[in-house]
Amino acid sequence: MRPPRRPIHVVTTWVRRQPPKVKAFLAVVAGMSALVLLRFIVHDHDNLFVAAEAVHSIGISVLIYKLMKEKTCAGLSLKTQELTAMFLAVRLYCSFVMEYDIHTILDLATLATTLWVIYMIRFNLKSSYMEDKDNFALYYVAAPCAVLALLIHPSTAHNLLNRILWAFCVYLEAVSVLPQLRVMQNTKIVEPFTAHYVFALGVARFLSCAHWVLQVLDTRGHLLVALGYGLWPSMVLISEIVQTFILADFCYYYVKSVFGGQLVLRLPSGVV
């Protein structure tokens, strides 16, 4: 007699068999349900942004633990870490000159740990770095973000250069994880610590996106007006949504793997 299947297996099998349009619909429904839940649970939605920064820091801490315990950086993308350091450095500068607050301190701590991870990959653990798998060209990410920042940026009273830099870090953050996803696409097998790190990024992106969406809903769209005029307010919201959906597929397989009791995450073709 076959043992009864776990409910999570039944659900994931059913979802896997659905056509792409149904999967997209289910993802939207799940996202909206989570937003509604957060709206009732979290009264001060600014806490969501702080939580997103905290979860990102936890993800970096997982990387540090991996590098120190296993003495290997296999499966990690140096380019994603460099892009992360880049947008954090730019955002940190903008925070100092435009809006110094608690986020500045969190960004400073995250930048320091990210730079340490970069140092470990480049020097101490260079022999285990999978350079041939980390083959996503950085200019495919940085150049479009720079051009977009020149064209669409805040219309506040701050210095023009600072406004362009702020837009650049917003756009770059949205796509900074792409090199890491390329590495996982090339290897197909993701070891636990790397999977935990990427999942933490996905959770952080969702919380940040939820922060902006709920703020817009609570202010009935007035927040978008406060951000300025033109396309910039919409681009901020779109950037948050894009970076959430970039990681949504991976997070689905991560949760499925965890509930299935698998320590190593195996990704099917075309996932990332």
Coordinates of C-alpha atoms in Angstrom, one line a residue:
M1 CA 0.0 0.0 0.0
R2 CA 1.4 3.4 -1.0
P3 CA 1.9 5.9 1.8
P4 CA -0.4 8.9 1.7
R5 CA 1.1 11.9 -0.2
R6 CA 1.7 15.1 1.7
P7 CA -0.7 18.0 1.0
I8 CA 2.2 20.1 -0.3
H9 CA 3.1 17.4 -2.8
V10 CA -0.5 17.3 -4.0
V11 CA -0.7 21.1 -4.4
T12 CA 2.6 21.4 -6.2
T13 CA 1.8 18.6 -8.6
W14 CA -1.5 20.2 -9.4
V15 CA 0.2 23.6 -9.9
R16 CA 2.9 22.1 -12.1
R17 CA 0.3 20.6 -14.4
Q18 CA -1.4 23.9 -15.0
P19 CA -0.8 26.0 -18.2
P20 CA 1.4 29.2 -17.9
K21 CA -1.6 31.5 -17.8
V22 CA -3.2 29.7 -14.8
K23 CA 0.2 29.7 -13.0
A24 CA 0.5 33.4 -13.6
F25 CA -3.1 34.0 -12.3
L26 CA -2.4 31.9 -9.2
A27 CA 0.8 33.8 -8.5
V28 CA -1.1 37.1 -8.7
V29 CA -3.8 35.8 -6.4
A30 CA -1.2 34.6 -3.9
G31 CA 0.7 37.9 -4.0
M32 CA -2.5 39.9 -3.5
S33 CA -3.6 37.6 -0.6
A34 CA -0.2 38.2 1.1
L35 CA -0.6 41.9 0.6
V36 CA -4.0 41.9 2.2
L37 CA -2.7 39.9 5.1
L38 CA 0.2 42.2 5.7
R39 CA -2.1 45.3 5.5
F40 CA -4.0 44.0 8.5
I41 CA -1.1 42.6 10.5
V42 CA 1.5 45.5 10.0
H43 CA 0.0 48.8 11.0
D44 CA 3.0 50.9 10.3
H45 CA 4.0 50.0 6.7
D46 CA 7.4 51.7 7.1
N47 CA 8.3 48.7 9.2
L48 CA 8.0 46.5 6.1
F49 CA 10.9 48.5 4.5
V50 CA 13.0 48.1 7.6
A51 CA 12.1 44.4 7.6
A52 CA 13.2 44.1 4.0
E53 CA 16.6 45.5 4.9
A54 CA 16.9 43.2 7.9
V55 CA 16.0 40.1 5.8
H56 CA 18.6 41.2 3.2
S57 CA 21.2 41.4 6.0
I58 CA 20.2 37.9 7.2
G59 CA 20.8 36.7 3.6
I60 CA 24.3 38.2 3.6
S61 CA 24.9 36.6 7.0
V62 CA 24.0 33.2 5.6
L63 CA 26.6 33.8 2.9
I64 CA 29.2 34.8 5.5
Y65 CA 28.5 31.6 7.4
K66 CA 28.8 29.5 4.2
L67 CA 32.2 31.1 3.3
M68 CA 33.6 30.7 6.8
K69 CA 32.3 27.2 7.5
E70 CA 32.6 25.5 4.1
K71 CA 35.6 27.5 2.8
T72 CA 34.1 27.6 -0.6
C73 CA 32.3 30.1 -2.8
A74 CA 31.1 27.6 -5.4
G75 CA 27.6 28.5 -6.7
L76 CA 27.9 32.2 -5.8
S77 CA 27.9 35.0 -8.3
L78 CA 30.7 37.6 -7.7
K79 CA 28.9 39.8 -10.2
T80 CA 25.7 39.9 -8.2
Q81 CA 27.7 40.9 -5.1
E82 CA 29.5 43.6 -7.1
L83 CA 26.2 45.0 -8.4
T84 CA 24.8 44.8 -4.9
A85 CA 27.7 46.8 -3.5
M86 CA 27.4 49.3 -6.4
F87 CA 23.7 50.1 -5.8
L88 CA 24.2 50.1 -2.0
A89 CA 27.1 52.6 -2.3
V90 CA 25.1 54.9 -4.5
R91 CA 22.1 54.7 -2.3
L92 CA 24.2 55.3 0.8
Y93 CA 25.6 58.5 -0.8
C94 CA 22.1 59.6 -1.8
S95 CA 20.9 58.9 1.7
F96 CA 23.6 61.0 3.3
V97 CA 22.9 64.0 1.0
M98 CA 19.1 63.7 0.6
E99 CA 17.4 61.8 3.4
Y100 CA 19.5 60.5 6.3
D101 CA 17.5 58.0 8.4
I102 CA 17.5 54.5 9.8
H103 CA 17.8 53.1 6.3
T104 CA 21.2 54.7 6.0
I105 CA 22.5 52.7 8.9
L106 CA 21.1 49.5 7.6
D107 CA 22.5 50.1 4.1
L108 CA 25.9 50.9 5.7
A109 CA 26.0 47.6 7.5
T110 CA 24.8 45.6 4.5
L111 CA 27.4 47.3 2.3
A112 CA 30.2 46.4 4.7
T113 CA 29.2 42.8 4.8
T114 CA 28.8 42.7 1.0
L115 CA 32.3 44.1 0.5
W116 CA 33.6 41.4 2.8
V117 CA 31.9 38.7 0.7
I118 CA 33.5 40.2 -2.4
Y119 CA 36.9 40.2 -0.8
M120 CA 36.5 36.5 0.2
I121 CA 35.4 35.5 -3.3
R122 CA 38.1 37.5 -5.1
F123 CA 41.1 36.6 -2.9
N124 CA 40.7 34.0 -0.1
L125 CA 38.4 31.6 -1.9
K126 CA 39.3 32.4 -5.5
S127 CA 40.1 28.8 -6.3
S128 CA 36.5 27.7 -5.8
Y129 CA 34.9 30.6 -7.7
M130 CA 33.0 29.2 -10.7
E131 CA 34.0 32.0 -13.1
D132 CA 32.9 30.1 -16.2
K133 CA 29.4 29.8 -14.8
D134 CA 29.2 33.4 -13.7
N135 CA 29.1 34.6 -17.3
F136 CA 26.4 37.3 -17.2
A137 CA 27.9 40.5 -18.7
L138 CA 27.6 43.4 -16.2
Y139 CA 27.2 46.0 -18.9
Y140 CA 23.9 44.3 -19.9
V141 CA 22.6 45.4 -16.6
A142 CA 24.5 48.6 -15.6
A143 CA 24.3 50.4 -19.0
P144 CA 20.5 50.2 -19.5
C145 CA 20.0 51.3 -15.8
A146 CA 22.3 54.3 -16.4
V147 CA 20.5 55.3 -19.6
L148 CA 17.1 54.9 -17.9
A149 CA 18.3 57.0 -14.9
L150 CA 19.3 59.8 -17.3
L151 CA 15.9 59.7 -18.9
I152 CA 13.6 59.1 -15.9
H153 CA 14.6 60.3 -12.5
P154 CA 13.0 62.2 -9.5
S155 CA 11.7 65.7 -10.1
T156 CA 12.4 66.9 -6.6
A157 CA 14.4 70.0 -5.6
H158 CA 17.6 68.1 -5.1
N159 CA 20.8 68.4 -7.2
L160 CA 20.3 66.9 -10.7
L161 CA 23.2 64.5 -10.3
N162 CA 21.9 63.2 -7.0
R163 CA 18.5 62.6 -8.5
I164 CA 20.0 60.7 -11.4
L165 CA 22.1 58.6 -9.0
W166 CA 19.1 57.8 -6.9
A167 CA 17.2 56.6 -10.0
F168 CA 20.2 54.5 -11.0
C169 CA 20.4 52.7 -7.7
V170 CA 16.6 52.0 -7.8
Y171 CA 16.9 50.5 -11.3
L172 CA 20.1 48.6 -10.5
E173 CA 18.7 47.0 -7.4
A174 CA 15.8 45.6 -9.4
V175 CA 18.0 43.5 -11.6
S176 CA 21.1 43.0 -9.5
V177 CA 20.2 39.4 -8.8
L178 CA 20.2 38.4 -12.5
P179 CA 23.9 37.2 -12.5
Q180 CA 23.2 34.9 -9.5
L181 CA 20.2 33.4 -11.3
R182 CA 22.4 32.8 -14.4
V183 CA 24.9 30.9 -12.2
M184 CA 22.0 28.7 -10.9
Q185 CA 20.7 28.3 -14.4
N186 CA 24.1 27.0 -15.5
T187 CA 24.6 24.6 -12.6
K188 CA 21.0 23.4 -12.2
I189 CA 21.9 22.3 -8.6
V190 CA 21.8 24.9 -5.8
E191 CA 23.4 23.9 -2.5
P192 CA 21.5 24.9 0.7
F193 CA 23.3 28.0 1.8
T194 CA 23.1 29.6 -1.6
A195 CA 19.4 28.7 -1.8
H196 CA 18.8 30.2 1.6
Y197 CA 20.5 33.4 0.5
V198 CA 18.6 33.8 -2.7
F199 CA 15.3 33.0 -0.9
A200 CA 16.1 35.7 1.6
L201 CA 16.6 38.1 -1.3
G202 CA 13.2 37.1 -2.6
V203 CA 11.5 37.7 0.7
A204 CA 13.3 41.1 1.1
R205 CA 12.1 42.1 -2.4
F206 CA 8.6 41.1 -1.6
L207 CA 8.5 43.0 1.7
S208 CA 9.9 46.1 0.0
C209 CA 7.4 45.8 -2.8
A210 CA 4.6 45.3 -0.3
H211 CA 5.7 48.5 1.5
W212 CA 5.4 50.6 -1.6
V213 CA 2.1 49.1 -2.8
L214 CA 0.4 49.4 0.6
Q215 CA 1.7 53.0 1.0
V216 CA 0.2 53.9 -2.4
L217 CA -3.1 52.2 -1.4
D218 CA -3.3 53.9 2.0
T219 CA -2.6 57.3 0.5
R220 CA -5.0 56.7 -2.3
G221 CA -2.3 57.4 -4.8
H222 CA -1.0 60.6 -3.2
L223 CA 2.3 59.0 -2.5
L224 CA 3.0 58.8 -6.2
V225 CA 2.3 62.5 -6.5
A226 CA 4.7 63.2 -3.5
L227 CA 7.5 61.4 -5.3
G228 CA 7.3 63.9 -8.2
Y229 CA 5.7 64.1 -11.6
G230 CA 6.2 62.4 -14.9
L231 CA 7.1 58.7 -15.2
W232 CA 9.3 58.5 -12.2
P233 CA 6.7 57.6 -9.6
S234 CA 5.4 54.7 -11.8
M235 CA 8.9 53.5 -12.5
V236 CA 9.6 53.2 -8.7
L237 CA 6.6 51.0 -8.3
I238 CA 7.4 49.0 -11.5
S239 CA 11.0 48.4 -10.3
E240 CA 9.7 47.0 -7.0
I241 CA 7.3 44.7 -8.8
V242 CA 9.9 43.6 -11.4
Q243 CA 12.5 42.6 -8.8
T244 CA 9.8 40.6 -6.9
F245 CA 8.7 38.6 -9.9
I246 CA 12.3 38.0 -11.0
L247 CA 12.7 35.8 -7.9
A248 CA 9.2 34.5 -7.6
D249 CA 9.8 31.3 -9.6
F250 CA 12.9 30.4 -7.6
C251 CA 11.1 31.0 -4.3
Y252 CA 8.4 28.6 -5.4
Y253 CA 10.8 25.8 -6.1
Y254 CA 12.7 26.6 -2.8
V255 CA 9.5 26.3 -0.7
K256 CA 8.6 23.1 -2.6
S257 CA 12.1 21.7 -1.9
V258 CA 12.0 22.6 1.8
F259 CA 8.6 21.0 2.3
G260 CA 9.8 18.0 0.4
G261 CA 12.7 17.5 2.7
Q262 CA 15.4 18.0 0.0
L263 CA 18.6 19.6 1.2
V264 CA 19.9 20.3 -2.3
L265 CA 17.6 22.3 -4.6
R266 CA 17.4 21.0 -8.2
L267 CA 16.0 23.4 -10.7
P268 CA 14.3 22.2 -13.9
S269 CA 15.3 23.8 -17.2
G270 CA 14.0 27.2 -17.9
V271 CA 13.2 28.2 -14.2
V272 CA 15.6 31.1 -14.0

